[in-house]
mmCIF file of C-alpha atoms in Angstrom:
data_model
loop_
_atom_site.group_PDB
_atom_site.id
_atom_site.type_symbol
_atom_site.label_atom_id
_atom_site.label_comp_id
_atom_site.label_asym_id
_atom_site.label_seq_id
_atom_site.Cartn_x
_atom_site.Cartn_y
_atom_site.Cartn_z
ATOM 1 C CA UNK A 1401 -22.781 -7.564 0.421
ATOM 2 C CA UNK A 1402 -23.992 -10.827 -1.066
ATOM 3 C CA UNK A 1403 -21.490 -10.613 -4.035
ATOM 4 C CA UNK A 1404 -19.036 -10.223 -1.351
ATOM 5 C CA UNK A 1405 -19.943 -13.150 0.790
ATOM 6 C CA UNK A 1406 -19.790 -15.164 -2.395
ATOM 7 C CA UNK A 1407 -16.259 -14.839 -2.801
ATOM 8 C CA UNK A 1408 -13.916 -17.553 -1.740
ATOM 9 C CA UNK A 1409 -12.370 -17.742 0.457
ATOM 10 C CA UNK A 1410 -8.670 -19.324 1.726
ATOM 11 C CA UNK A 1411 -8.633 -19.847 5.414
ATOM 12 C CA UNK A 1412 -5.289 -18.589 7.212
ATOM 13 C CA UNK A 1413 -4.127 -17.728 10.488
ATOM 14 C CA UNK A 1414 -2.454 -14.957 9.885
ATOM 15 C CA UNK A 1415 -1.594 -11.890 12.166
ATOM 16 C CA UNK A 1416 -2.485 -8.367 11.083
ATOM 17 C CA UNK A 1417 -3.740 -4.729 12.233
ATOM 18 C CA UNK A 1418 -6.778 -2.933 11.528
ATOM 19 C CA UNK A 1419 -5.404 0.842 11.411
ATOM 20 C CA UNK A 1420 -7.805 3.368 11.428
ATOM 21 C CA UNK A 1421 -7.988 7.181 12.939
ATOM 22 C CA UNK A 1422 -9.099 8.018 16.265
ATOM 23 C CA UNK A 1423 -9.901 10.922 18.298
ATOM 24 C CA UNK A 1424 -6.137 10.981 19.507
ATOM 25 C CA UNK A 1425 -4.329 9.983 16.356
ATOM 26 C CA UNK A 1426 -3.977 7.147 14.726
ATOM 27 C CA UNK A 1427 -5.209 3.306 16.808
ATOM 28 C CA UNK A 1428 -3.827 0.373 15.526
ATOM 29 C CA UNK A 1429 -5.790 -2.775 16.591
ATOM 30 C CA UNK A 1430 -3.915 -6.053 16.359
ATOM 31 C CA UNK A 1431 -6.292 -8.874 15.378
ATOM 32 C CA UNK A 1432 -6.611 -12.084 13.181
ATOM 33 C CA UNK A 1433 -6.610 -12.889 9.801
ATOM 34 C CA UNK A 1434 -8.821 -16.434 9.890
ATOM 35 C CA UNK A 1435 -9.738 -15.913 6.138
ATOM 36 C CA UNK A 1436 -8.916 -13.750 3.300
ATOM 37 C CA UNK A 1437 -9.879 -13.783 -0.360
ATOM 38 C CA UNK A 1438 -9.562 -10.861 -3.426
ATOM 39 C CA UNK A 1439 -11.839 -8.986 -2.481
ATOM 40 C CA UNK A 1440 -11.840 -8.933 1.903
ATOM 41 C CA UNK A 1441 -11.242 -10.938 4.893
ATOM 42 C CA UNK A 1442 -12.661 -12.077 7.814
ATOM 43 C CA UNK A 1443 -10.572 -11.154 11.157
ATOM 44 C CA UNK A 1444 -11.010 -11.763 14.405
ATOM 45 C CA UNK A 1445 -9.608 -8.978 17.445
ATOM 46 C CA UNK A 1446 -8.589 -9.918 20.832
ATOM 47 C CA UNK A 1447 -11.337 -7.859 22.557
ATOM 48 C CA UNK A 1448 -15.198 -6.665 20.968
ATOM 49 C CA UNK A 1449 -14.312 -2.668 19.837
ATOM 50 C CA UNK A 1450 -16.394 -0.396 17.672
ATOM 51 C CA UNK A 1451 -14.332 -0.054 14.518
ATOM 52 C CA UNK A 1452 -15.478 3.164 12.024
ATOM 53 C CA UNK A 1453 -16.642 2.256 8.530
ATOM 54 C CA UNK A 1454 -13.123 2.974 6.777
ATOM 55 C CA UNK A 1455 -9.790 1.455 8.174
ATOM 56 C CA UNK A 1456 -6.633 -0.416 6.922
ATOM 57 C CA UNK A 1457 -5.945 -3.949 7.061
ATOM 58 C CA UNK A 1458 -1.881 -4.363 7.422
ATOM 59 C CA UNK A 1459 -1.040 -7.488 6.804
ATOM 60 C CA UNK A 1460 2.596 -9.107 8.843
ATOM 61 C CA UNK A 1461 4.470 -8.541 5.310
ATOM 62 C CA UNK A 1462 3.749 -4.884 5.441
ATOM 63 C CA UNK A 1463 0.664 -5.146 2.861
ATOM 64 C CA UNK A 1464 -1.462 -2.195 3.085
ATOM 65 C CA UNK A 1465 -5.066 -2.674 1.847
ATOM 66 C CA UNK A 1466 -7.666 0.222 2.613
ATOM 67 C CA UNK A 1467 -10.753 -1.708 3.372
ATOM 68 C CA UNK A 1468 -14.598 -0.749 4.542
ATOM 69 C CA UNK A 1469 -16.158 -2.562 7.166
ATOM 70 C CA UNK A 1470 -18.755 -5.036 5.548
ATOM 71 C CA UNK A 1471 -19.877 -6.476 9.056
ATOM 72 C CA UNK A 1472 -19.290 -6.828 12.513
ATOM 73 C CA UNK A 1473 -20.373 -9.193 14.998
ATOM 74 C CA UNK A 1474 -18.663 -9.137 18.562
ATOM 75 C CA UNK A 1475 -14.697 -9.671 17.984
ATOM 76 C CA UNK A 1476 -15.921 -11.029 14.331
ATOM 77 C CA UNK A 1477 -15.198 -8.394 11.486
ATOM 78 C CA UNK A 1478 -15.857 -8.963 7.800
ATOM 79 C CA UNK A 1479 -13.887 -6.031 5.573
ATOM 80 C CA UNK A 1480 -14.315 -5.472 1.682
ATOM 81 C CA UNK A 1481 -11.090 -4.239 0.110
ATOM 82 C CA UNK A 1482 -12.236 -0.789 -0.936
ATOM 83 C CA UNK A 1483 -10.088 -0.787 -3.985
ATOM 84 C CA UNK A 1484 -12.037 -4.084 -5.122
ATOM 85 C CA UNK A 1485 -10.052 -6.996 -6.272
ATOM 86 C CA UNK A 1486 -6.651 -7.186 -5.184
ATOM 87 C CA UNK A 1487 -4.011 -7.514 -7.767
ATOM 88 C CA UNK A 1488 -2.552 -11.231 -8.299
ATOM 89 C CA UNK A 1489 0.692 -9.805 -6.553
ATOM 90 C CA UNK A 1490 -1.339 -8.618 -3.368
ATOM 91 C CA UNK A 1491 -2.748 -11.778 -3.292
ATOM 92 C CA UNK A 1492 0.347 -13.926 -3.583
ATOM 93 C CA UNK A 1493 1.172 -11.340 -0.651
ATOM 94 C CA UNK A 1494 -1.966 -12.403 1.721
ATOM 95 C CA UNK A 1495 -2.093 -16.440 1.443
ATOM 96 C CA UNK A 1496 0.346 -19.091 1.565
ATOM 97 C CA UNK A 1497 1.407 -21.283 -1.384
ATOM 98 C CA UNK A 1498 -1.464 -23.681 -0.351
ATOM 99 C CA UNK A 1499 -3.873 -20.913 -0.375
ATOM 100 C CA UNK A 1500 -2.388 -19.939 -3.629
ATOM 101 C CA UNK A 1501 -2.915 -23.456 -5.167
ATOM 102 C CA UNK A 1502 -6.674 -23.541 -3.885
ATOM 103 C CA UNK A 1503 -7.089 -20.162 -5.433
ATOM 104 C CA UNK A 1504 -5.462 -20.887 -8.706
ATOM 105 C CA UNK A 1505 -7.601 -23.917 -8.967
ATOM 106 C CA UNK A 1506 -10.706 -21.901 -7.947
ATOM 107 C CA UNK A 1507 -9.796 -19.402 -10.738
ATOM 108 C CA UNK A 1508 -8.776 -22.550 -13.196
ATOM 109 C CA UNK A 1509 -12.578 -24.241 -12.209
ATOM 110 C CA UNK A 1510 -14.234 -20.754 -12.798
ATOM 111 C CA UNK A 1511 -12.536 -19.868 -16.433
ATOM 112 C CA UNK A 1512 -13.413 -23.667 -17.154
ATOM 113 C CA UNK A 1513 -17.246 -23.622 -16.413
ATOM 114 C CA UNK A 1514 -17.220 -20.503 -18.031
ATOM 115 C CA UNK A 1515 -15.991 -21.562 -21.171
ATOM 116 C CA UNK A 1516 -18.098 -24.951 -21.842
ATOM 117 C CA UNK A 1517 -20.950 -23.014 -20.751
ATOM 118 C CA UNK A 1518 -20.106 -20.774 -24.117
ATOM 119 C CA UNK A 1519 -19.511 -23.556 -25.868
ATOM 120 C CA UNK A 1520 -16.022 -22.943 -26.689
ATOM 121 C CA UNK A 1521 -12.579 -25.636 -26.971
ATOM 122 C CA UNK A 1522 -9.745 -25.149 -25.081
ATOM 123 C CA UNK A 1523 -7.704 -24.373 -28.591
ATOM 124 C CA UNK A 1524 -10.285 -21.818 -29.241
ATOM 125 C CA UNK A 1525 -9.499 -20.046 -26.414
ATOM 126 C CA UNK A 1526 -5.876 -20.454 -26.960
ATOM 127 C CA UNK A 1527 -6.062 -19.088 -30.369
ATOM 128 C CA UNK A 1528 -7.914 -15.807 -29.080
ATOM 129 C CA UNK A 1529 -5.653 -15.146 -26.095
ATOM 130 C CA UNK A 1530 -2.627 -16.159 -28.293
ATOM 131 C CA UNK A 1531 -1.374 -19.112 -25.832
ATOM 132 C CA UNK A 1532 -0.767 -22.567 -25.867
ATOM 133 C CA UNK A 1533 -3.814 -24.504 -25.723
ATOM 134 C CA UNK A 1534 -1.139 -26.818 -22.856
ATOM 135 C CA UNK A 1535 -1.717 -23.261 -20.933
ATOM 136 C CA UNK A 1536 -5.002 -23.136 -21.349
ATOM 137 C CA UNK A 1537 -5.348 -26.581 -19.897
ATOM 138 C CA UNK A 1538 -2.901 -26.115 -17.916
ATOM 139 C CA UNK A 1539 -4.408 -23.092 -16.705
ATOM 140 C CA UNK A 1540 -8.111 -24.781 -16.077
ATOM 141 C CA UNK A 1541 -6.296 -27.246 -14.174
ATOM 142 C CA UNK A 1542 -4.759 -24.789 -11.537
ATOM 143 C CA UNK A 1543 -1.281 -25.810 -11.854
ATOM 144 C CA UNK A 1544 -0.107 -22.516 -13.645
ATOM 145 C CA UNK A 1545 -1.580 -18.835 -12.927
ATOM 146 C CA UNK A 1546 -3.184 -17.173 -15.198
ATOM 147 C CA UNK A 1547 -1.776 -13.466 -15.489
ATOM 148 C CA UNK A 1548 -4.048 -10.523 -14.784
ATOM 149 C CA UNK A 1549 -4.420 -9.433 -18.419
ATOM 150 C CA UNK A 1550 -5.154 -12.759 -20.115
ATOM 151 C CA UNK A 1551 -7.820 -13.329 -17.234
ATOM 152 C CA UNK A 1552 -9.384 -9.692 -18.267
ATOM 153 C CA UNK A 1553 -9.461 -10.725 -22.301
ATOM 154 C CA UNK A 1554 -10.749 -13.728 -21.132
ATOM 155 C CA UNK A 1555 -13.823 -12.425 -19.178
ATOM 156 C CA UNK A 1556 -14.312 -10.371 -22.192
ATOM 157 C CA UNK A 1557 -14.493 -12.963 -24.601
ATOM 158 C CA UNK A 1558 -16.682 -15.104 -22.438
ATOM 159 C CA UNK A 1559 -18.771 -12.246 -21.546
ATOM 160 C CA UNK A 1560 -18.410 -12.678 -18.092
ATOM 161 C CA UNK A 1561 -17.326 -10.351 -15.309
ATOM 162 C CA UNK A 1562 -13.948 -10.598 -14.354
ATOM 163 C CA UNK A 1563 -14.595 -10.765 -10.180
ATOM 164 C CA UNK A 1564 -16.653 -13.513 -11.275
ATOM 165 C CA UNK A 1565 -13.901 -15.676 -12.696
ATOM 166 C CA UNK A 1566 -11.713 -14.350 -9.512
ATOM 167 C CA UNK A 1567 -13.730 -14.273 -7.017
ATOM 168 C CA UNK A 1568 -17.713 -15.400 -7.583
ATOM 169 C CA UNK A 1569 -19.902 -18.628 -6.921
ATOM 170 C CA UNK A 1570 -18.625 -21.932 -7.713
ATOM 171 C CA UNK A 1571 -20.118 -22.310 -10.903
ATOM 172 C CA UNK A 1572 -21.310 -19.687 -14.265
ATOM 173 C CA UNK A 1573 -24.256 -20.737 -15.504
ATOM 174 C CA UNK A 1574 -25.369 -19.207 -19.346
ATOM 175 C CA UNK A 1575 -28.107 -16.639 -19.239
ATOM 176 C CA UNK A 1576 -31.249 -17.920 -20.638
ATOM 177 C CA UNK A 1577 -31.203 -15.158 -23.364
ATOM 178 C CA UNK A 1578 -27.839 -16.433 -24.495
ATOM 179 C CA UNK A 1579 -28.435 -20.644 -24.028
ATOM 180 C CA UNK A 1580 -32.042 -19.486 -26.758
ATOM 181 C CA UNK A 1581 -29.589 -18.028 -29.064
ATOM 182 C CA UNK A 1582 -27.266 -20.584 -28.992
ATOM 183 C CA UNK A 1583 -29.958 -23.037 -29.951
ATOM 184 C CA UNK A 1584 -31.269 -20.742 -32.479
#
């Protein structure tokens, strides 16, 4: 769950329901969204319930996401998104334009840290992905998104995992093993 807890997150104050099957048919809970990121959310219900391990978070919109229950503690609930990330649409789906512009400057921060710690330029980037380097900057900066398959070739070129660019600690630090070679 660490990875998990590592991911962050946008606060909100959404309303939702945690769907899940019961004895007599299907129980939808209503509860809470305080916080959600790409890869869960933290809700809180009106009353402490046992929830099973599997359910679906539906968010006001209609958003479906089948989720697993990471945690629970009293009317507190922590889910993981049991498809893992959720797409950049889903997302846009979940948080606010506020929340979007934290994320997308999360993301921007991430692909940033992750490039200097590889030692390549903006252009260089640019001129792999086939952009702009203005995008790329652009892009680092978290005024523009950056769309789902650039941020995969990305994470491929800078050897990094893509959830970490998304979704991981606030900073990507260069293995030892790679940092020798580069001085090598």
């Amino acid at each position: 769950m660490s990875e998990l807890r590592a991911a962050t997150r946008q606060s909100t104050a959404r309303t939702g329901l945690i769907e899940f099957d019961g004895a007599r048919g299907t129980v939808s809970i209503p509860c809470t969204i305080a916080d959600v990121s790409g890869t869960g959310a933290r809700l809180k219900l009106d009353w402490s319930l046992s929830l099973p391990q599997q359910a679906t978070l539906i968010f006001a919109d209609g958003l479906r996401k089948s989720c697993r229950v990471a945690w629970q503690k009293r009317r507190l609930l922590g889910v993981a998104f049991a498809d893992g990330v959720a797409s950049l649409d889903e997302q846009a789906l979940m948080m606010t334009e506020e929340e979007q512009a934290l994320h997308r400057q999360h993301i921007g921060a991430q692909v940033k840290a992750a490039r200097a710690a590889r030692g390549y330029t903006e252009l260089q980037i640019a001129n792999l992905i086939s952009v702009s380097p203005a995008f790329v900057s652009r892009a680092e900066r978290g005024e523009i998104s950056i769309p789902l398959h650039q941020l995969t070739h990305i994470a491929d070129l800078l050897l990094v995992d893509l959830d970490s660019l998304v979704a991981g600690p606030a900073s990507i630090e260069v293995p030892a093993s790679d940092a020798e070679l580069a001085a090598g």
